[in-house]
Every structure is written in C-alpha cells, then in structure tokens.
mmCIF file of C-alpha atoms and ligand atoms in Angstrom:
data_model
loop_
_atom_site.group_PDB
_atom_site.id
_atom_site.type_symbol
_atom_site.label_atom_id
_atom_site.label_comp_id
_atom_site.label_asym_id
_atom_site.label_seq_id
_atom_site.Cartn_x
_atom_site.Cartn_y
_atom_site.Cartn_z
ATOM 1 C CA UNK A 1 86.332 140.259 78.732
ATOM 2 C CA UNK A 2 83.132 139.626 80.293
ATOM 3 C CA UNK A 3 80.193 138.776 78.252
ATOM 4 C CA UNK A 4 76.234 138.408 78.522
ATOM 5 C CA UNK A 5 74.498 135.988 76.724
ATOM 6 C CA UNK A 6 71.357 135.084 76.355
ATOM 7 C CA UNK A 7 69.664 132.007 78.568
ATOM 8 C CA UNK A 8 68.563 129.477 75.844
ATOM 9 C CA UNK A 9 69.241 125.910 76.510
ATOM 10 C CA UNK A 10 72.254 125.673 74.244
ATOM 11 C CA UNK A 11 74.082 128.599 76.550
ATOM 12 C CA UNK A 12 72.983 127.029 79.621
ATOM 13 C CA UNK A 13 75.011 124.039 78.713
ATOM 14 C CA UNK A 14 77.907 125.726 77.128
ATOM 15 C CA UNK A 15 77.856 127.527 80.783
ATOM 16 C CA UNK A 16 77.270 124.091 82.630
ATOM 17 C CA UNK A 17 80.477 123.129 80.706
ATOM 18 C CA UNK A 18 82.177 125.954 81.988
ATOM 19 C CA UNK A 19 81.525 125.054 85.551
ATOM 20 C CA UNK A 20 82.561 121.442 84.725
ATOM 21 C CA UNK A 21 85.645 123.054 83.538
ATOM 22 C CA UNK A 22 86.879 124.496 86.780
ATOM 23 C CA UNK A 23 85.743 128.434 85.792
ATOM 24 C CA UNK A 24 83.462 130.763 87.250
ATOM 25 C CA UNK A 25 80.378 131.815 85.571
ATOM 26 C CA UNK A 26 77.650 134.087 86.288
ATOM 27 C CA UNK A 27 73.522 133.308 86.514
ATOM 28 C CA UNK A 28 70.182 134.495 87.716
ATOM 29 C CA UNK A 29 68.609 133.356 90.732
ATOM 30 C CA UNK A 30 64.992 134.431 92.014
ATOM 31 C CA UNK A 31 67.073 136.641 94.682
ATOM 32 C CA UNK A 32 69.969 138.312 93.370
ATOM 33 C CA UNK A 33 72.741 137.503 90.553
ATOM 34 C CA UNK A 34 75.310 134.844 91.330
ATOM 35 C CA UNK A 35 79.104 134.336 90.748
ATOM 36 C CA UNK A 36 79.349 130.593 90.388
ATOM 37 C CA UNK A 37 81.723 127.778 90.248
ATOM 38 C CA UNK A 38 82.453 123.820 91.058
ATOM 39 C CA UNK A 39 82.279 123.273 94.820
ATOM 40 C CA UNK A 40 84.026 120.319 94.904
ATOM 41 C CA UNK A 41 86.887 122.034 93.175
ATOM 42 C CA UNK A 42 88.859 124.329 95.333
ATOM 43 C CA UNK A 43 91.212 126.121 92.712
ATOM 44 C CA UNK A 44 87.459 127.240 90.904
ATOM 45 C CA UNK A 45 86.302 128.115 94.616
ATOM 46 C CA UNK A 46 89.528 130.596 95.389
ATOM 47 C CA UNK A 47 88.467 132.119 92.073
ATOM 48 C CA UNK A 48 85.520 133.441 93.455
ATOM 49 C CA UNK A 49 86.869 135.013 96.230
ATOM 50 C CA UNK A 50 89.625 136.505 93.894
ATOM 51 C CA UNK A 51 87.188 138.220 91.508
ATOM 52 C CA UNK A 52 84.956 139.288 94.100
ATOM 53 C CA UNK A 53 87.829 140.585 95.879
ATOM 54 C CA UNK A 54 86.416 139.151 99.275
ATOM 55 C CA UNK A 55 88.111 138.362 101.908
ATOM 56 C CA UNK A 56 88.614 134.325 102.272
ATOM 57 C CA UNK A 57 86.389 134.307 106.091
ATOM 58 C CA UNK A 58 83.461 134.651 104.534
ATOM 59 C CA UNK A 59 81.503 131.790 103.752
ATOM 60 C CA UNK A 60 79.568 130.813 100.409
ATOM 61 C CA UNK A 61 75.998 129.540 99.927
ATOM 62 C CA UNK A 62 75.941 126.077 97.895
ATOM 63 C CA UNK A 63 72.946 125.668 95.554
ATOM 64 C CA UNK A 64 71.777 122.437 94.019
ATOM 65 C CA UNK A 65 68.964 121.480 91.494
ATOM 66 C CA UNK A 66 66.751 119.019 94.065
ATOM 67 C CA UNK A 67 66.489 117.988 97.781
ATOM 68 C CA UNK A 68 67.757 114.576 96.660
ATOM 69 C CA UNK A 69 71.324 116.090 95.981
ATOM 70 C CA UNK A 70 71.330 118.181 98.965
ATOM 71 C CA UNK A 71 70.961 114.825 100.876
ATOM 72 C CA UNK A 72 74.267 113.320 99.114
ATOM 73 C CA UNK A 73 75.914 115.572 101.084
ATOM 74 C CA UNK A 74 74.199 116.598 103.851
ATOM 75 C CA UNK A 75 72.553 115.337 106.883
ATOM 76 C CA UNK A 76 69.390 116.814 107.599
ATOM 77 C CA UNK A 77 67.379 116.417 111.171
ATOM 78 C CA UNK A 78 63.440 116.063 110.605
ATOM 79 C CA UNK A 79 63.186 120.026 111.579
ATOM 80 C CA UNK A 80 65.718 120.613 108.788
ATOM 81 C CA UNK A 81 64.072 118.495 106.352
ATOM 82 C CA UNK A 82 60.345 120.184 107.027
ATOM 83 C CA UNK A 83 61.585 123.527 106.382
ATOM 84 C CA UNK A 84 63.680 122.275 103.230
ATOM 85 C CA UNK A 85 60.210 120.743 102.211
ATOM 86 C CA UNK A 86 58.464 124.345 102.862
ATOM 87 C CA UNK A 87 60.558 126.518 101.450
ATOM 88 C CA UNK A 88 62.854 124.548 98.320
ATOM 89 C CA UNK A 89 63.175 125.572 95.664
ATOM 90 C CA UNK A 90 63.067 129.622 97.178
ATOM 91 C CA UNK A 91 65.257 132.304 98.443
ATOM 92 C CA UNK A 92 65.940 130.468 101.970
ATOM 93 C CA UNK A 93 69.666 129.453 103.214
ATOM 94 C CA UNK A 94 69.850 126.448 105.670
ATOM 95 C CA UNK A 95 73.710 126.827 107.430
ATOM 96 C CA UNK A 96 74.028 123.112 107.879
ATOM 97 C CA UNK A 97 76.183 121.430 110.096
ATOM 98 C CA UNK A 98 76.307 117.573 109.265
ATOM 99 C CA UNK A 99 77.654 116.240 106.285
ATOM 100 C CA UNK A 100 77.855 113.046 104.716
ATOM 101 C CA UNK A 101 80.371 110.591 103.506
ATOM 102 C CA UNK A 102 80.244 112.303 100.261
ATOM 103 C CA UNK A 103 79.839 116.196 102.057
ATOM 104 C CA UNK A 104 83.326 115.714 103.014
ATOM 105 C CA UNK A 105 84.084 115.944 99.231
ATOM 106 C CA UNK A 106 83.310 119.997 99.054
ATOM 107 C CA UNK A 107 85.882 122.645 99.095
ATOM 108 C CA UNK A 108 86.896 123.533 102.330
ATOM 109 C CA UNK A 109 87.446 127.080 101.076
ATOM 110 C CA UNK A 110 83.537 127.101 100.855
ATOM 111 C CA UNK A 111 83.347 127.180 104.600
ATOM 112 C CA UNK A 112 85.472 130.390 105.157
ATOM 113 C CA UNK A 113 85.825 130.437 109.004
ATOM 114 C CA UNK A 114 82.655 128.528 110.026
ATOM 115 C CA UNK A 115 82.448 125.333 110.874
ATOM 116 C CA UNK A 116 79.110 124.754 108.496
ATOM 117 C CA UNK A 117 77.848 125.359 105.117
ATOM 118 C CA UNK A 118 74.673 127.530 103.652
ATOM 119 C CA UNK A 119 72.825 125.466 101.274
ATOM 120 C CA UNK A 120 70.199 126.425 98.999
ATOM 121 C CA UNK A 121 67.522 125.674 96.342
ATOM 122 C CA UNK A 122 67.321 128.110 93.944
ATOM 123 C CA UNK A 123 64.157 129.000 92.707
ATOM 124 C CA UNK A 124 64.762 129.824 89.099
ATOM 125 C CA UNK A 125 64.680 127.703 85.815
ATOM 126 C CA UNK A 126 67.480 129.308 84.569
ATOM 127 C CA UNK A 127 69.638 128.522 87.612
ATOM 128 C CA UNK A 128 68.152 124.987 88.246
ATOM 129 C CA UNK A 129 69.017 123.802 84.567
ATOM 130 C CA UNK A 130 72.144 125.582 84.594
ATOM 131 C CA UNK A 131 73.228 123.525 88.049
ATOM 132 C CA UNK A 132 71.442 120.283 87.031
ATOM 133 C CA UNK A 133 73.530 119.905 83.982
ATOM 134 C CA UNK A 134 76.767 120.710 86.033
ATOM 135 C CA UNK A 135 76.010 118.078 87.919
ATOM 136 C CA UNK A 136 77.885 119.229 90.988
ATOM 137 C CA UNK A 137 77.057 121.974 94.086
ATOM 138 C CA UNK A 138 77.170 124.969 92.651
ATOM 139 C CA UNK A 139 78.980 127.684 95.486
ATOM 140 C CA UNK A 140 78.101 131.171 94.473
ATOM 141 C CA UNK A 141 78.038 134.413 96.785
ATOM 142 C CA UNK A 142 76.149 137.334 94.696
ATOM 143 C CA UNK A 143 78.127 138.712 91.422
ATOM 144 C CA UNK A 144 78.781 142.012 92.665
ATOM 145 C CA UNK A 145 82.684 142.894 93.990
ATOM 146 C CA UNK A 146 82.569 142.439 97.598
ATOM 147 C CA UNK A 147 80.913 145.305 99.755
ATOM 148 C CA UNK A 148 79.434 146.818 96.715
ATOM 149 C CA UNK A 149 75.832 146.896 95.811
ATOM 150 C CA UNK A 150 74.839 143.438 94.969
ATOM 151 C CA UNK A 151 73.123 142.935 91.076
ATOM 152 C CA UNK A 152 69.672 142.490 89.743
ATOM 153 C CA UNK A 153 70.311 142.517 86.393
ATOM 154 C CA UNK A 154 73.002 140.967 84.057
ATOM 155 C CA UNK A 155 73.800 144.268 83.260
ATOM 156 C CA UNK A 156 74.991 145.185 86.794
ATOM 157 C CA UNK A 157 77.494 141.748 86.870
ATOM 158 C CA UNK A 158 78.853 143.501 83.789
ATOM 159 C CA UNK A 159 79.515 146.464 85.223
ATOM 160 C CA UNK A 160 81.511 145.323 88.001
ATOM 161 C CA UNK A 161 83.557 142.163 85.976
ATOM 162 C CA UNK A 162 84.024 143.936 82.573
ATOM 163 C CA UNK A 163 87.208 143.044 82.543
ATOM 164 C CA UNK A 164 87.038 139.736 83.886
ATOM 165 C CA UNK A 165 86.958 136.408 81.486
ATOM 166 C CA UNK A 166 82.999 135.741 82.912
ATOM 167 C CA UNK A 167 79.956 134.627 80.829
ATOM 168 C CA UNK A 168 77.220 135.543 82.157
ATOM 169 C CA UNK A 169 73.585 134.360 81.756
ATOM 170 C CA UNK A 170 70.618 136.700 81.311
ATOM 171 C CA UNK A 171 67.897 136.110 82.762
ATOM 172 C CA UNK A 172 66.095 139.476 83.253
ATOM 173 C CA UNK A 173 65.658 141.191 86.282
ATOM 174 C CA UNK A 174 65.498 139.087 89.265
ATOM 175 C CA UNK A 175 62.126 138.445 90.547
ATOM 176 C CA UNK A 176 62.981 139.480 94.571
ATOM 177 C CA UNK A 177 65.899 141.380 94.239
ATOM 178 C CA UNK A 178 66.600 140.771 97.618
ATOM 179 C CA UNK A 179 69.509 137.956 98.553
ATOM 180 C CA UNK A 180 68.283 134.783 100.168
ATOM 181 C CA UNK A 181 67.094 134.841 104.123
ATOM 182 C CA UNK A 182 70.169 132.942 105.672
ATOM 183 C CA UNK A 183 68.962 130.708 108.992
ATOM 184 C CA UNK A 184 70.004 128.114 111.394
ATOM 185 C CA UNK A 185 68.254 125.379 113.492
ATOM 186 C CA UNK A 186 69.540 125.575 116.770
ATOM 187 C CA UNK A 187 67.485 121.818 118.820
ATOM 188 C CA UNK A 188 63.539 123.290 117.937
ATOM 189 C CA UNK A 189 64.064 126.961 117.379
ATOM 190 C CA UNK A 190 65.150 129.179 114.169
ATOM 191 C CA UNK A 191 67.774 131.541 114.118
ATOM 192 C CA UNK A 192 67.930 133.977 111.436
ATOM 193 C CA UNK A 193 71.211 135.234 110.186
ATOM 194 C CA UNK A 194 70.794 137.334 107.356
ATOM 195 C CA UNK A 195 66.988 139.325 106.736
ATOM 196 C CA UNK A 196 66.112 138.095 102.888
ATOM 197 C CA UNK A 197 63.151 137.419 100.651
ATOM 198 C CA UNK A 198 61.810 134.892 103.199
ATOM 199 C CA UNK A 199 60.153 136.809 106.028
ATOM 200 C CA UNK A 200 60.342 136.389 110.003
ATOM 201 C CA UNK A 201 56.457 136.275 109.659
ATOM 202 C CA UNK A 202 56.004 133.668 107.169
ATOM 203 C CA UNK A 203 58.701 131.592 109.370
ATOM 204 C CA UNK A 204 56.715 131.816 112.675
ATOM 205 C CA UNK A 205 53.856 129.989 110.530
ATOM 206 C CA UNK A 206 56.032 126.914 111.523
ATOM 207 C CA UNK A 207 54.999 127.459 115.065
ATOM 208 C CA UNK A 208 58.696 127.785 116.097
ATOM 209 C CA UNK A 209 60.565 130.434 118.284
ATOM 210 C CA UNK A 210 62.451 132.221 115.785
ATOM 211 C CA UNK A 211 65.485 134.569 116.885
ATOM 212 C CA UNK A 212 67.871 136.626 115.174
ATOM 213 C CA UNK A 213 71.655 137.220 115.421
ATOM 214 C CA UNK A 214 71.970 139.259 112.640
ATOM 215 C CA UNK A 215 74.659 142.078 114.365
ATOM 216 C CA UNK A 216 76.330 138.891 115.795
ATOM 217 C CA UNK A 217 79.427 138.957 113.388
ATOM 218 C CA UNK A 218 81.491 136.051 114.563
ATOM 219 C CA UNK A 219 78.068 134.117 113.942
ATOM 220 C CA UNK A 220 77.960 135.121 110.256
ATOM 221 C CA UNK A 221 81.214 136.610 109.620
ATOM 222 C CA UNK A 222 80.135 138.103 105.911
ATOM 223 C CA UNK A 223 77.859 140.241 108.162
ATOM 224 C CA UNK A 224 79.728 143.148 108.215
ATOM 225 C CA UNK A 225 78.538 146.634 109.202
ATOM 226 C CA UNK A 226 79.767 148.068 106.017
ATOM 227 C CA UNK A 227 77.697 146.014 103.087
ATOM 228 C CA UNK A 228 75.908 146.518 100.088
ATOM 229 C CA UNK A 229 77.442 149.733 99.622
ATOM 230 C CA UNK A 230 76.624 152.353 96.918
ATOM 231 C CA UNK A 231 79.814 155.186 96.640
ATOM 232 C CA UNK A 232 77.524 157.882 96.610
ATOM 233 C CA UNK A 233 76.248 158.768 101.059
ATOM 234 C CA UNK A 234 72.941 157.658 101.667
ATOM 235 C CA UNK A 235 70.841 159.395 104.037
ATOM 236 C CA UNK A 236 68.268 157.431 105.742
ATOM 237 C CA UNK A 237 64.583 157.749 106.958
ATOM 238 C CA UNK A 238 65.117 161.170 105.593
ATOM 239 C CA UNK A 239 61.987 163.655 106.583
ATOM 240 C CA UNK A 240 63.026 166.080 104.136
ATOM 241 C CA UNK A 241 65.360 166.374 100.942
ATOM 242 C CA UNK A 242 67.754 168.988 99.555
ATOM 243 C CA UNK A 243 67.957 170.509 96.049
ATOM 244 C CA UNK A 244 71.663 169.029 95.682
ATOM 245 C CA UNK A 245 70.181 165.142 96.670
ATOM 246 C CA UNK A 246 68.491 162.570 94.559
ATOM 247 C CA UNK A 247 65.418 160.605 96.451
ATOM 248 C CA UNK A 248 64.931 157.303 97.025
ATOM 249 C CA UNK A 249 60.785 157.531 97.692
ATOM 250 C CA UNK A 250 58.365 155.035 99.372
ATOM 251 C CA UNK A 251 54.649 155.649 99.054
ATOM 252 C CA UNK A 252 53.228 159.274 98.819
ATOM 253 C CA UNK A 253 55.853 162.125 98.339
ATOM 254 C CA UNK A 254 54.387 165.158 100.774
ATOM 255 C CA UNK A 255 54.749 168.346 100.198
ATOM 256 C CA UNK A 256 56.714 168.681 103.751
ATOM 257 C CA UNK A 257 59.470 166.233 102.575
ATOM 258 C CA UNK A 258 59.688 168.392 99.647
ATOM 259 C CA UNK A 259 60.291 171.526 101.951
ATOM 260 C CA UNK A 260 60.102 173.780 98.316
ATOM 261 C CA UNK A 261 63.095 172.422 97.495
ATOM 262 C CA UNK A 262 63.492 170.415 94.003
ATOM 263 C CA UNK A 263 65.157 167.092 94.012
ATOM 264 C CA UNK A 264 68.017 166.639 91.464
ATOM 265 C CA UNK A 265 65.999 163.243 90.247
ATOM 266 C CA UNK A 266 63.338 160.768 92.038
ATOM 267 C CA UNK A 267 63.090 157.480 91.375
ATOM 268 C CA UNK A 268 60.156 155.492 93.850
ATOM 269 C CA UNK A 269 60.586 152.300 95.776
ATOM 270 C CA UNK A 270 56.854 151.788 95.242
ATOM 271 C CA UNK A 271 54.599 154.424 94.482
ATOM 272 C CA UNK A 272 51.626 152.417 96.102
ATOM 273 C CA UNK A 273 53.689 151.569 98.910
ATOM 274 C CA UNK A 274 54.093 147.824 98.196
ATOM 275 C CA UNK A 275 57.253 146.252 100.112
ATOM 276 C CA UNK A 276 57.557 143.622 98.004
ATOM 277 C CA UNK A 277 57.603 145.988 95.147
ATOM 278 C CA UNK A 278 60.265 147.877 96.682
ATOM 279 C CA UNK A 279 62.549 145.063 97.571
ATOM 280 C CA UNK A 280 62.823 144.140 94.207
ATOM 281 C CA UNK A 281 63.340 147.841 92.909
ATOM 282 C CA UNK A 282 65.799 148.740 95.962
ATOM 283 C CA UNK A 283 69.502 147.560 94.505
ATOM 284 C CA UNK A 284 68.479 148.121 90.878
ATOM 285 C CA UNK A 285 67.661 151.653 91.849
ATOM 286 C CA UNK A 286 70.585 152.670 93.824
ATOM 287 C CA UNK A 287 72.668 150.451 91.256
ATOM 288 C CA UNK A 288 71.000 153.594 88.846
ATOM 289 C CA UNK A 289 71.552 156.763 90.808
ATOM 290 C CA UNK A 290 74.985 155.781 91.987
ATOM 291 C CA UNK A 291 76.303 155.437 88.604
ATOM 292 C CA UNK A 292 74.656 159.699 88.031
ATOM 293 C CA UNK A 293 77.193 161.082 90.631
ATOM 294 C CA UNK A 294 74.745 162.933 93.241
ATOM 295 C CA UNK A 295 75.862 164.037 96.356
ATOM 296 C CA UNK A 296 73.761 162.132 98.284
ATOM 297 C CA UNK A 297 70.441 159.938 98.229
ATOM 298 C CA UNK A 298 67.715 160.763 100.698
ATOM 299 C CA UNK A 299 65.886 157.694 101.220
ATOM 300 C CA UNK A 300 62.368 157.910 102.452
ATOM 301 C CA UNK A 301 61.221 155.806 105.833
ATOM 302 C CA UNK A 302 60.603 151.961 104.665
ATOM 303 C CA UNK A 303 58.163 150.681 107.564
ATOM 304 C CA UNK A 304 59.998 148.109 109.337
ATOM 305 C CA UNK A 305 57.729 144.416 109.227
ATOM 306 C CA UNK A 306 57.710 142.163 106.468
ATOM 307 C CA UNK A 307 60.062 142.065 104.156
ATOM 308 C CA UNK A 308 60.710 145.844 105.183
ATOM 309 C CA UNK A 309 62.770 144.471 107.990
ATOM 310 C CA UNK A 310 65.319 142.812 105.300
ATOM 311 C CA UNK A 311 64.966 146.343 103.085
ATOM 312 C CA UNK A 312 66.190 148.232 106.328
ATOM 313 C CA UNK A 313 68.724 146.253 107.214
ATOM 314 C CA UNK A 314 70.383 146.229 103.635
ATOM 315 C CA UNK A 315 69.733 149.728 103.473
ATOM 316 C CA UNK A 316 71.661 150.689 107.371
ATOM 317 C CA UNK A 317 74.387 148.515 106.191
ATOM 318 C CA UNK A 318 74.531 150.487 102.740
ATOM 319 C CA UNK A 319 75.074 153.698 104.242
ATOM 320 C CA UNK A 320 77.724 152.633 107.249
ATOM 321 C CA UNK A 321 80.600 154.737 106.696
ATOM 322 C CA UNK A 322 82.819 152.140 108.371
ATOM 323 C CA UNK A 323 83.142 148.119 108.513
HETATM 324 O O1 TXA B 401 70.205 134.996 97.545
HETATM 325 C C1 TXA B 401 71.343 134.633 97.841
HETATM 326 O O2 TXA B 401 71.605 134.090 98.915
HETATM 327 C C2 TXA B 401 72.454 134.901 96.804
HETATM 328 C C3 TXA B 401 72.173 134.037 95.568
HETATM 329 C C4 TXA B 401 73.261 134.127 94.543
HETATM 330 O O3 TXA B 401 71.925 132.722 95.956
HETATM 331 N N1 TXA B 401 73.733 134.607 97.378
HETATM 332 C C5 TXA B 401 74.299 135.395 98.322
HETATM 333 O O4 TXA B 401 75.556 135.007 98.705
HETATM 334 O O5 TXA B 401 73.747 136.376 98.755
HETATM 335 P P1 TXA B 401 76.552 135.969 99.535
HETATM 336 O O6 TXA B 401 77.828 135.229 99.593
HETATM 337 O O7 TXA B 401 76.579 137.294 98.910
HETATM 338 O O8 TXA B 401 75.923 136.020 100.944
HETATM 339 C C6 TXA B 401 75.909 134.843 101.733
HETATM 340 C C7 TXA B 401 75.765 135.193 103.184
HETATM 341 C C8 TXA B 401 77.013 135.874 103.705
HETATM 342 O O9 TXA B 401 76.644 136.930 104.550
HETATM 343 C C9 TXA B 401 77.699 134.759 104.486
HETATM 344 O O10 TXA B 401 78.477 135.244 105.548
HETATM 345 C C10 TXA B 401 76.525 133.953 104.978
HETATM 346 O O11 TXA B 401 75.579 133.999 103.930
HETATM 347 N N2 TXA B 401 76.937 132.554 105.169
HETATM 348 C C11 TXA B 401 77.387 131.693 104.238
HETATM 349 N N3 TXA B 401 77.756 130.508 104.790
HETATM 350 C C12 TXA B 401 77.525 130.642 106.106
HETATM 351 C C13 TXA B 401 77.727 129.777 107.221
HETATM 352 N N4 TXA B 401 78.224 128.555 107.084
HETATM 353 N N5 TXA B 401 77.391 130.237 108.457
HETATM 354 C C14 TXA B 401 76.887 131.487 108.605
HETATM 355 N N6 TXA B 401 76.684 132.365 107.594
HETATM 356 C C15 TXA B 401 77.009 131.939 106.352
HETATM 357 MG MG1 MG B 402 76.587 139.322 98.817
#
C-alpha cells in the first residue's frame, strides 16, 4: 500500500534510505511530482518503468543536489555550463551527451533509446535534501502512470499507486505545476524538446538561436501525441460551452461563451488571466473534474506566448484521441 507522509527531516531520510535500498519512492519537485529511484542501480530503474507502466524507450530525467555532482558524471562544454549556472537549481532539463569516467556508472535503462541523458537540478528543499542524503542521481519521470495526467499534489501520486508499496513525500502543491522545459545544445544554438516552466523568452535572454523539435518524436521519443491525458474528452479553445460540459476558464467568462446555457461546474485557470497562475492550476484542475465524470471539458483559449506555449502544448496532447 502506498502511503503519504509528511516531509520532516526524519522522513526525508527514512526515504533517502529507501532509495539507498534499491526502491522507488515518491517526492515533490518545484515542477511536478516525481517517481524516484537509484540511477546507478538498474533493477530500482526497471521499477520505475514497471509502476508507471511506460514503455522502456522513453528516457528518464536524472536529478542531483549541486552542479558539483552533475560534473562527476558529466561533461559539460562552457555553453552547457553557463546555462547550468543560469538556470540550477530550476525546472530546466539539459539532454547531455558526454559522460565521464564515473557517468559510465548509470543505468543504461535510464537512457531508453537515446543515446544521452536529461539531467536536472531540482529546485525544491524537499527534493534537494531528499537526493543529497541518497547520495546518488536520483532518475525520476513524473509519478503519474504513463500517459495519464501528471500530479501536483501528493494526493494525486496516491491516486494512481494506491496499491503500490510507495512512500511518498508531501510537500504541498507544487509551485509550477508544469514539468521541467527539456533542451539540447546543438555547437551555439538551443533546441527545445519539451515546452516547461522555463520559457522560450527567458531563453533567448542568452542571446542564442533557440529552436524547437518538439513534434520531432524520434528526437524525444516520450513525446508522444497522446500525453498527459485526462479520461474524460477535452474540447479545446472552445468559443462556447454546453449544459452537459464542465469548463476549464481563462480570464473573463462572456456572456457569448455562455450562449444561455449553464455549465455542469467551472473551475478558472486564472480569473485575472495570469499564465503563470494557470500553469500551476492546469493538471490539478483537470486531475479534479476528471475524477466528477462529465462528458466533456470545454477549455477556454490560453494565449499562446510565455509559458502559455508549454500550457497549449500539454493541453493538445491531453485531448489527442490517438498516440
Ligand atoms: O519537471 C520534470 O521534468 C519532472 C520532475 C519529476 O523532474 N520529470 C518529468 O519526467 O517530467 P518525465 O519522464 O515525465 O518526462 C521527461 C521527458 C520525457 O518526455 C522524455 O522523453 C524526455 O524528457 N527525455 C528524457 N531523457 C531524454 C533524452 N536523453 N533525450 C531526449 N528527451 C529525453
Ligand atoms: Mg511525464
């Protein structure tokens, strides 16, 4: 049986033992949940893939507690090392591709079908304790089972590993609720991968082309079409809603989206129209009206800059009908 527990120091270690133990534990990050275990130990690794139920091509993210560690393994060029500098400890993925002596010690299960690894710096207390006293990478995809809507709150990791042997470490609700921004360095540009927390805008401050391959799915091969899926249809940029529907709102409700019709229940992204308020309400909402059995969601048009771009593309990928 799964359980939550609360995140004073004396679970943290009892957790950290866990890890050290070869089992898979669950912890807050600034982003989204995580399902996490050894790195270096490949039996703990396949674990995570079992309970997420996800298939083994698809790559994890590794997160250590300091840029020191992260050099044990890894080989970082001087671009690599600036944007480490800029953005550690905070939801940003670097897929590296040179590793160390030591890097050669990780799971190769971690690497799923690439020929790299995503490495991050959490940027959470709870999380950085929890993977300093394991004293090892820590992989960990987001605790939610694969495809499904990933988790915000320890709650949510219950509800989809209830009857899994898990502990799991509450830290609240995560402060972004959006996963990590996953890029590359390809010679002097940035390539993004995966839409996150980190936007497109703040990484052009680093006076760097910066492309994405984000539909490119032998690039990233976790990027499905089908992702982040609630089991209830979503129906996007939606200009008007039906009595049967719940809405998903953004900003102002008008009277013409309401076409005299009465919504079965609302719940708003951001009332003020805030992105970042509505990134970190997005999964914990649809986490809520998916579990109420409504025959659809009308969600509202999210504009589409800023962190909106990430919001959008979780939220196409949520309502795909097909992988
Ligand atoms: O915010 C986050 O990134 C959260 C927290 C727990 O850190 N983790 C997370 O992991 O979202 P996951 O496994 O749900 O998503 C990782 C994404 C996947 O789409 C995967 O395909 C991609 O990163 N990825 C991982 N390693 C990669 C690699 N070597 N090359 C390209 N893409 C990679
Ligand atoms: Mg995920």
């Amino acid at each position: 049986m799964a359980v939550i527990i609360k995140a004073h120091s004396t679970n943290i270690t009892k957790v950290a033992e866990n890890i050290k133990k070869g089992n898979v534990v669950a912890f807050p990050t600034e982003t989204v949940y995580g399902l996490g275990a050894n790195a270096l130990n490949s039996a703990a690794v396949k674990q995570i893939f079992a309970l997420k139920k996800r298939p083994l091509y698809n790559p994890l993210i590794l997160h250590f507690s300091n840029l020191e560690l992260v050099l044990d393994y890894f080989n970082l060029n001087e671009l690599e090392l600036q944007i480490a500098k800029m953005f550690w400890p905070g939801p940003l993925t670097l897929v590296l591709k040179n590793l160390t002596l030591k890097g050669k010690e990780i799971s190769e299960y971690c690497k799923g079908n690439a020929t790299s690894l995503a490495v991050r710096i959490p940027n959470n207390n709870i999380a950085l304790q929890l993977i300093k006293e394991a004293n090892v990478p820590v992989a960990a995809p987001s605790a939610n089972v694969s495809n499904y809507l990933s988790p915000t709150t320890a709650n949510h990791v219950m509800l989809s590993f209830k009857k899994d042997d898990l502990l799991i470490l509450n830290g609240g609700k995560s402060v972004y609720g959006l996963e990590s921004t996953v890029i590359e360095v390809i010679n002097n540009s940035i390539n993004i991968l995966r839409f996150g927390s980190i936007t497109k805008e703040s990484l052009l401050k680093l006076n760097l082309p910066v492309t994405s391959s984000i539909d490119n799915v032998l690039k990233s091969p976790g990027l499905l079409k089908k992702h982040y899926s609630p089991n209830t249809p979503l129906r996007l940029n939606a200009q008007t809603v039906n009595t049967n529907e719940a809405l998903l709102a953004f900003g102002n409700i008008t009277k013409n989206l309401l076409n005299n019709s009465s919504p079965k229940k609302v719940l708003n992204l951001s009332i003020n129209g805030n992105l970042e308020e509505a990134a970190s309400n997005l999964f914990e909402m649809l986490w809520e009206l998916d579990l109420e059995n409504y025959n659809s969601i009308a969600v509202m048009p999210i504009p589409n800059f800023g962190i909106g771009t990430a919001i959008n593309e979780r939220l196409k990928k949520a309502a795909a009908n097909y992988t």
